[in-house]
mmCIF file of C-alpha atoms in Angstrom:
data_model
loop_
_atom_site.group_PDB
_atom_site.id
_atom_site.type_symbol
_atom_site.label_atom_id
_atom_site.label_comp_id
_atom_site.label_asym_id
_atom_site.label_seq_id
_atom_site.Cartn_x
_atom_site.Cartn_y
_atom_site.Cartn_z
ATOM 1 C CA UNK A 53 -10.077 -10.465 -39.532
ATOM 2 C CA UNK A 54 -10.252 -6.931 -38.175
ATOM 3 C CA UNK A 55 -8.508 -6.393 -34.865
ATOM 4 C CA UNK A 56 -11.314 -6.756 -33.131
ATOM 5 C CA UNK A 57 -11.463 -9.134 -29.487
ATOM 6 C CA UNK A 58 -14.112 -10.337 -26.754
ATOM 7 C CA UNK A 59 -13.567 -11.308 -23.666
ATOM 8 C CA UNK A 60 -15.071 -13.260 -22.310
ATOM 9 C CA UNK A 61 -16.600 -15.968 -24.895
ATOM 10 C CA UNK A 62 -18.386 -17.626 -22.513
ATOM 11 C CA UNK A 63 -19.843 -16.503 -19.014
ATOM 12 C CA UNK A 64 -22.476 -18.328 -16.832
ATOM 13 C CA UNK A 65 -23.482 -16.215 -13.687
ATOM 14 C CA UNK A 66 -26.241 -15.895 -11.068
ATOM 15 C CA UNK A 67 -29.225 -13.692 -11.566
ATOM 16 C CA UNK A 68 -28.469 -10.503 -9.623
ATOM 17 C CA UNK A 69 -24.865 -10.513 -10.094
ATOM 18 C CA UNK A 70 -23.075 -7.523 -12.381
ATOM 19 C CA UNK A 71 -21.418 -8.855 -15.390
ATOM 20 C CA UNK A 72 -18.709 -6.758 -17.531
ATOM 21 C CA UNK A 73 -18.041 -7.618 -21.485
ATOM 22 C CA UNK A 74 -14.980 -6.128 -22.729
ATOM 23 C CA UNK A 75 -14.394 -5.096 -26.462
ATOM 24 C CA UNK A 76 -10.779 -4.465 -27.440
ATOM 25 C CA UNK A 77 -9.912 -3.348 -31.086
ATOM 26 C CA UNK A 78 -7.095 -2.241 -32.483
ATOM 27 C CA UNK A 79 -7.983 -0.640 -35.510
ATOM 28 C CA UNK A 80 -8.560 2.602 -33.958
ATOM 29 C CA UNK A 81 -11.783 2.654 -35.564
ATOM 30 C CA UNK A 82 -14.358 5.655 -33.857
ATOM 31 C CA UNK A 83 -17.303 3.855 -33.843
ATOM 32 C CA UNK A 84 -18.192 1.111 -31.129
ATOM 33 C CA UNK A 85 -21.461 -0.891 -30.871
ATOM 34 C CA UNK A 86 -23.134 -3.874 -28.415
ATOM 35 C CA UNK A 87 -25.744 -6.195 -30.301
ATOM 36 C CA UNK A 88 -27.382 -8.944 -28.528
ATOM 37 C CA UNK A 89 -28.780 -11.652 -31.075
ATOM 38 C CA UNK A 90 -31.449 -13.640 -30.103
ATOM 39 C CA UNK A 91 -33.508 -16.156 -31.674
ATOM 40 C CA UNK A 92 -36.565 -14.360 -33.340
ATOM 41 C CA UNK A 93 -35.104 -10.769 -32.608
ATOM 42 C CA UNK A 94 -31.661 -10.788 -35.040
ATOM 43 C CA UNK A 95 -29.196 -8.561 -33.367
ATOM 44 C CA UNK A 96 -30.791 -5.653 -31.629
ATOM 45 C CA UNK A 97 -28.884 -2.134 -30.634
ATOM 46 C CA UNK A 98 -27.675 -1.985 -26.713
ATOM 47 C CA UNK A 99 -25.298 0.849 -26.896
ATOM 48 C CA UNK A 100 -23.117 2.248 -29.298
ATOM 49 C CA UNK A 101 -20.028 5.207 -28.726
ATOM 50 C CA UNK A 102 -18.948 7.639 -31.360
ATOM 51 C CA UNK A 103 -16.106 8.442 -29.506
ATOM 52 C CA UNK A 104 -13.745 8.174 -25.981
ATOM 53 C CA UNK A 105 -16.620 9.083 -23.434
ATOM 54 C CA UNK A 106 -19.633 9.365 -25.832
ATOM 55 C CA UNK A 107 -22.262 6.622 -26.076
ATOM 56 C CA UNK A 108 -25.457 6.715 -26.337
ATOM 57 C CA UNK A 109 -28.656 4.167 -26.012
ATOM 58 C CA UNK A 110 -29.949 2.029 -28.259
ATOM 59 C CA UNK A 111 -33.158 -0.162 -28.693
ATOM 60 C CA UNK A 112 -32.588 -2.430 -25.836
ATOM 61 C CA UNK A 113 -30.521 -0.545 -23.577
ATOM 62 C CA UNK A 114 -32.373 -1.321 -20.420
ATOM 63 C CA UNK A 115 -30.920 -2.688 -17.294
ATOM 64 C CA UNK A 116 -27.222 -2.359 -19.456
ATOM 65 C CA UNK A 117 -24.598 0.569 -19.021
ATOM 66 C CA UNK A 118 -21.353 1.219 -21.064
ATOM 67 C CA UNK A 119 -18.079 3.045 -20.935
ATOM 68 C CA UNK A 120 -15.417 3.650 -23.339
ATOM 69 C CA UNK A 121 -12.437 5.420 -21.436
ATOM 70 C CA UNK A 122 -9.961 5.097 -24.083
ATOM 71 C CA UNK A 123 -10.725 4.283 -27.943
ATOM 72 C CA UNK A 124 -9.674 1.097 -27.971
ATOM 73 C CA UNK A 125 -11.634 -0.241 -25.178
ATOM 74 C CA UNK A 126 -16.056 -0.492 -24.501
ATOM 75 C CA UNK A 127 -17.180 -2.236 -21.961
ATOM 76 C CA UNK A 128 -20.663 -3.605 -21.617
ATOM 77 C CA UNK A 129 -22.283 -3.557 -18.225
ATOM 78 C CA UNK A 130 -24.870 -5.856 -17.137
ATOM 79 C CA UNK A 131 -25.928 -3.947 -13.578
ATOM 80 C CA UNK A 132 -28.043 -6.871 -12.095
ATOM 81 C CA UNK A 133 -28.116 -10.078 -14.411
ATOM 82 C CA UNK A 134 -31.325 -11.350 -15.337
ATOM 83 C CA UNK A 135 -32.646 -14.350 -16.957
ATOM 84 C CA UNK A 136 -33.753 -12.384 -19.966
ATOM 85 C CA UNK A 137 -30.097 -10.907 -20.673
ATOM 86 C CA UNK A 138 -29.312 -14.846 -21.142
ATOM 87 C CA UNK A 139 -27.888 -14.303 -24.838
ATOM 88 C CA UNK A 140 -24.874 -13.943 -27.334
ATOM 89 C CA UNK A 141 -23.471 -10.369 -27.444
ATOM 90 C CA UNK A 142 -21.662 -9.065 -29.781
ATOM 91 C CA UNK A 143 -18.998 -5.956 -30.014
ATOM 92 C CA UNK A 144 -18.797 -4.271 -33.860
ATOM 93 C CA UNK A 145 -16.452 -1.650 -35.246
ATOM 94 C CA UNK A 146 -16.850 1.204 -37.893
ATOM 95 C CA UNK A 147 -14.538 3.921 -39.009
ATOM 96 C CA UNK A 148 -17.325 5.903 -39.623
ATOM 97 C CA UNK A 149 -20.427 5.009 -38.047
ATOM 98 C CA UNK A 150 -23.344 3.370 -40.399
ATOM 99 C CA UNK A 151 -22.254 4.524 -43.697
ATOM 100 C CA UNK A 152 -19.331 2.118 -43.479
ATOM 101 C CA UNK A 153 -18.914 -1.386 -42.763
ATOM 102 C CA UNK A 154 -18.994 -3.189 -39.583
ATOM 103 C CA UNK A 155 -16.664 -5.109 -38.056
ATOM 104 C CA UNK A 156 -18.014 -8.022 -35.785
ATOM 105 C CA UNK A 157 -16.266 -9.785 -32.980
ATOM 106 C CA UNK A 158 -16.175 -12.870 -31.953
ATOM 107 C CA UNK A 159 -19.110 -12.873 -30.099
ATOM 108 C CA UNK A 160 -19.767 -13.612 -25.948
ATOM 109 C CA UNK A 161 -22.246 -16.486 -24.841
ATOM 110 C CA UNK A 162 -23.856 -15.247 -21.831
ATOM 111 C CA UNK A 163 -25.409 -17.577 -19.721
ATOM 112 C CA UNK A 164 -28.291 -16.235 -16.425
ATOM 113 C CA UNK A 165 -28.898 -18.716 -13.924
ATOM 114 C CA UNK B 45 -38.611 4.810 -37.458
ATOM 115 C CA UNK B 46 -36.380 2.790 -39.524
ATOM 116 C CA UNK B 47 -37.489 -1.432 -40.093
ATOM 117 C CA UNK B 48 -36.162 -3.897 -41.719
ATOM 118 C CA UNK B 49 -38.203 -7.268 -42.314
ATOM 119 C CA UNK B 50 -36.952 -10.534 -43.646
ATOM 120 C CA UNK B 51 -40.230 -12.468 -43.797
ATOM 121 C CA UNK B 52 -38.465 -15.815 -43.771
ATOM 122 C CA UNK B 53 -36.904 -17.578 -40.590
ATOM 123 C CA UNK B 54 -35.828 -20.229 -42.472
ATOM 124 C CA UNK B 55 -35.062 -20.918 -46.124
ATOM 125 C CA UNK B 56 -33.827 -24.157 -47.752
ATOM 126 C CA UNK B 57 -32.708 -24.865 -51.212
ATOM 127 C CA UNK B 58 -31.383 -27.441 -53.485
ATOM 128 C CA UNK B 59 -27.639 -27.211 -54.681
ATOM 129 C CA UNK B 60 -27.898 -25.422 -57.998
ATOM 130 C CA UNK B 61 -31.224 -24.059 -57.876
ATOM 131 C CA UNK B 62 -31.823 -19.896 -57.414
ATOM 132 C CA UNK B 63 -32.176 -18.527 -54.272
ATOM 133 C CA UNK B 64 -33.767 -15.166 -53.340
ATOM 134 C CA UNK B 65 -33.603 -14.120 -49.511
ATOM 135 C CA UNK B 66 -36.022 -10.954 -48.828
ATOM 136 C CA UNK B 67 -35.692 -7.981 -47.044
ATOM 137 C CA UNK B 68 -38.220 -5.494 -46.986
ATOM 138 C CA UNK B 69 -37.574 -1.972 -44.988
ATOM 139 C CA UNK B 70 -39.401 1.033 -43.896
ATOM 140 C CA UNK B 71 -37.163 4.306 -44.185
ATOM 141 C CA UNK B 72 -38.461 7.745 -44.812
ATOM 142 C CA UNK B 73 -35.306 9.291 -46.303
ATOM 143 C CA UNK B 74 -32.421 7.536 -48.509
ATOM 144 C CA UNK B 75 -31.534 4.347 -47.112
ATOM 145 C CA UNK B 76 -27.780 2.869 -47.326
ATOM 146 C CA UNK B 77 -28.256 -1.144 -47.185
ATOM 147 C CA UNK B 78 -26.328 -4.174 -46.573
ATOM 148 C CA UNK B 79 -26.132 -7.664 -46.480
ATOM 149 C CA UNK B 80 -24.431 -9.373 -43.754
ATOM 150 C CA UNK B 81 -23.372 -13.230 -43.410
ATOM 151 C CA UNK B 82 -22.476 -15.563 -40.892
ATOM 152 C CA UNK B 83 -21.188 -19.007 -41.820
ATOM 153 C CA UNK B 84 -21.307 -21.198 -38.704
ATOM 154 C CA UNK B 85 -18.326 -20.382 -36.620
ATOM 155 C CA UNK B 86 -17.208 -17.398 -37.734
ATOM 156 C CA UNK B 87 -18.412 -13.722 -37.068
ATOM 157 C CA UNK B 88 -20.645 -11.920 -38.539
ATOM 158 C CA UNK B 89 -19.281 -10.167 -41.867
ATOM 159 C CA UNK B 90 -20.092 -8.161 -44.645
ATOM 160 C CA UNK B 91 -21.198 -8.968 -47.874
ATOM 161 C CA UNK B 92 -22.447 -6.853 -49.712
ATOM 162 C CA UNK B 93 -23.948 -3.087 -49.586
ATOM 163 C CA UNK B 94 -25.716 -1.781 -52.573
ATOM 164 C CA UNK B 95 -24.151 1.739 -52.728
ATOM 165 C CA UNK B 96 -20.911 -0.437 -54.301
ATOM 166 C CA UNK B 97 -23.046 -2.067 -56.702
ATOM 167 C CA UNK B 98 -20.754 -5.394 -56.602
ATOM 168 C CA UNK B 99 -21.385 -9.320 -56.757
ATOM 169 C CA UNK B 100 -19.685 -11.066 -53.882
ATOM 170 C CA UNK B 101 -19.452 -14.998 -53.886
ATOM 171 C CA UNK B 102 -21.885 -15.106 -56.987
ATOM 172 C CA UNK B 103 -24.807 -12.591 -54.482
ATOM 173 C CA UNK B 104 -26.264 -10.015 -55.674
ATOM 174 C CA UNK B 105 -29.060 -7.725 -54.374
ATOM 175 C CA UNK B 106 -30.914 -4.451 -56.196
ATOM 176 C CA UNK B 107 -32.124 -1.660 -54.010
ATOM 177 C CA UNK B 108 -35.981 -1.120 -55.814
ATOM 178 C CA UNK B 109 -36.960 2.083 -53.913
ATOM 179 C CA UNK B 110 -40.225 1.808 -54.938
ATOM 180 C CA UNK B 111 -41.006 -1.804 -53.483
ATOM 181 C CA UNK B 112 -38.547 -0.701 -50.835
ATOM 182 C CA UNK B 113 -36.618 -4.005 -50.803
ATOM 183 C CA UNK B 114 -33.821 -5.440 -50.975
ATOM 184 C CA UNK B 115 -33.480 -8.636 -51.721
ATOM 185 C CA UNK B 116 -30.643 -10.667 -52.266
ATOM 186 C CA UNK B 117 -29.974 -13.238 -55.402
ATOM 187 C CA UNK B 118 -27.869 -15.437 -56.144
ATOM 188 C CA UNK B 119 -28.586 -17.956 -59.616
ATOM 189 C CA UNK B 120 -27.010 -21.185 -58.280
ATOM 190 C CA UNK B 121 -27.173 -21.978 -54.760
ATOM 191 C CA UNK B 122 -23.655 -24.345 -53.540
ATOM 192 C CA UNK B 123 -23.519 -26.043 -50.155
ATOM 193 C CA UNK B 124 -21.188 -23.517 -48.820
ATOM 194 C CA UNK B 125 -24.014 -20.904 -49.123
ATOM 195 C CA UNK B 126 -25.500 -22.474 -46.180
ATOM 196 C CA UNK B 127 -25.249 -19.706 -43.142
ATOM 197 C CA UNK B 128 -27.199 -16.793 -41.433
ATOM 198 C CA UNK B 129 -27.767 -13.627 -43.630
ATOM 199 C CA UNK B 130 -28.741 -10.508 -42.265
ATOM 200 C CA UNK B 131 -30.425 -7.281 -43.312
ATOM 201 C CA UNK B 132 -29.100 -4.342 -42.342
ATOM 202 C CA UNK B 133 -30.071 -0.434 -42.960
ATOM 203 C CA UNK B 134 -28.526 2.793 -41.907
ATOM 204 C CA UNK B 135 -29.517 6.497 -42.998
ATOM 205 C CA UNK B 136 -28.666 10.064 -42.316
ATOM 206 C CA UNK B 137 -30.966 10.188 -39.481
ATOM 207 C CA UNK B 138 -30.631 6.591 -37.946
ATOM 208 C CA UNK B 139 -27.862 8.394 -35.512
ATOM 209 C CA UNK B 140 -25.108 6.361 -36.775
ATOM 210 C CA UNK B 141 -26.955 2.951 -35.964
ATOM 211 C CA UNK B 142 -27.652 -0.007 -38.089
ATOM 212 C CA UNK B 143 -30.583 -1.788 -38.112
ATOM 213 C CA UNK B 144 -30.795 -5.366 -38.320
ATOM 214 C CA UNK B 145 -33.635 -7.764 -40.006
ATOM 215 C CA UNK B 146 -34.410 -11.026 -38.072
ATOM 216 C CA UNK B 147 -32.271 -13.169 -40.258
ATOM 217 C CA UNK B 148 -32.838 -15.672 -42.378
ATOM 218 C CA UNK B 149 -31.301 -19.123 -42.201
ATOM 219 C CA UNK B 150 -30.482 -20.566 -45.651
ATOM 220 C CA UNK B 151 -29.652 -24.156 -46.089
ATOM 221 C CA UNK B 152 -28.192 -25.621 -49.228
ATOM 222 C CA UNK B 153 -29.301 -29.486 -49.854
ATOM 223 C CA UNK B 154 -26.795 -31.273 -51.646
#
């Protein structure tokens, strides 16, 4: 498996409350992505970074931020949990954005009460 | 805008028989297309793209540009088939983002 690591697997929090998803790889890969797969939807875009400090939005970005400080690190943001953000996110790598192959972690279960 | 559609949900199959999971997709320019897989318990993962032209695990899918499809084949169907395969497309314009179908759920019946 690629060096690629979630954290946490599982959350269950409060609507309201701000969640964080970390994303830790260690293949030094430039290319970071969220998905959140849902029943009915397949995995839809969140964010995505091309490099340390460069993301940008993708289909369902709403109501989530990002930040990648260092290359081996993106954190997902969930400002103000809601009950539709109940899902299972998932972090992917690529060395070279979409013309190469992505790398999937483990996934996170996220749980809004 | 850039679609992919995999018109079935769910698919099931007897052990041995073909299978044929369908992905259709809407892409102005040239399209670079994949097949993804995920086996219960285990990530997502590649397994095939058509630019390599290879046959992974007995799979293998034809771009036809002109029915703008995808679809993936495989002539026997075995139990460990059985997972969630996804779509995906990319292209020079998609901004470095893949695109993913809906999925569809194969089953094998043994």
């Amino acid at each position: 498996d690629a060096g690629i690591t979630q954290s946490p697997r599982h959350k269950v929090t409060e609507t309201g409350t701000p969640v964080t998803l970390r994303c830790h790889q260690t293949e030094n890969h430039r290319y970071m992505y969220w998905y959140r797969q849902d029943p009915g939807h397949g995995l839809r875009l969140i964010h995505y970074s091309y490099g340390v400090k460069d993301t940008d939005k993708g289909e369902v970005s709403d109501g989530y931020s990002v930040s990648r400080s260092k290359t081996e690190d993106f954190l997902l943001t969930l400002e103000s949990a809601t009950s539709s953000q109940t899902s299972v996110y998932f972090c992917a790598i690529s060395e070279q954005g979409a013309w190469t192959e992505a790398f999937f972690g483990q996934g996170t279960r996220l749980t809004v009460v | 805008a850039q679609r992919v559609t995999q018109p079935e949900k769910l698919l099931s199959v007897f052990k041995g028989a073909p299978v044929e999971l369908k992905c259709n997709y809407s892409y102005s320019g040239s399209p670079e297309l994949f097949w993804y897989v995920q086996y219960s318990r285990q990530r997502l993962q590649l397994l095939l793209r058509h630019i390599s032209r290879e046959s992974i695990k007995g799979f293998t899918a034809d771009l036809n540009k002109g029915e703008t499809s995808f679809h993936l084949k495989k002539p026997f169907a075995q139990e460990e088939d059985s997972a969630m395969y996804y779509c995906a497309l990319s292209g020079g314009d998609t901004g470095n983002q893949f695109y993913f179908g809906t999925g569809t759920s194969l089953t094998v019946i043994p």
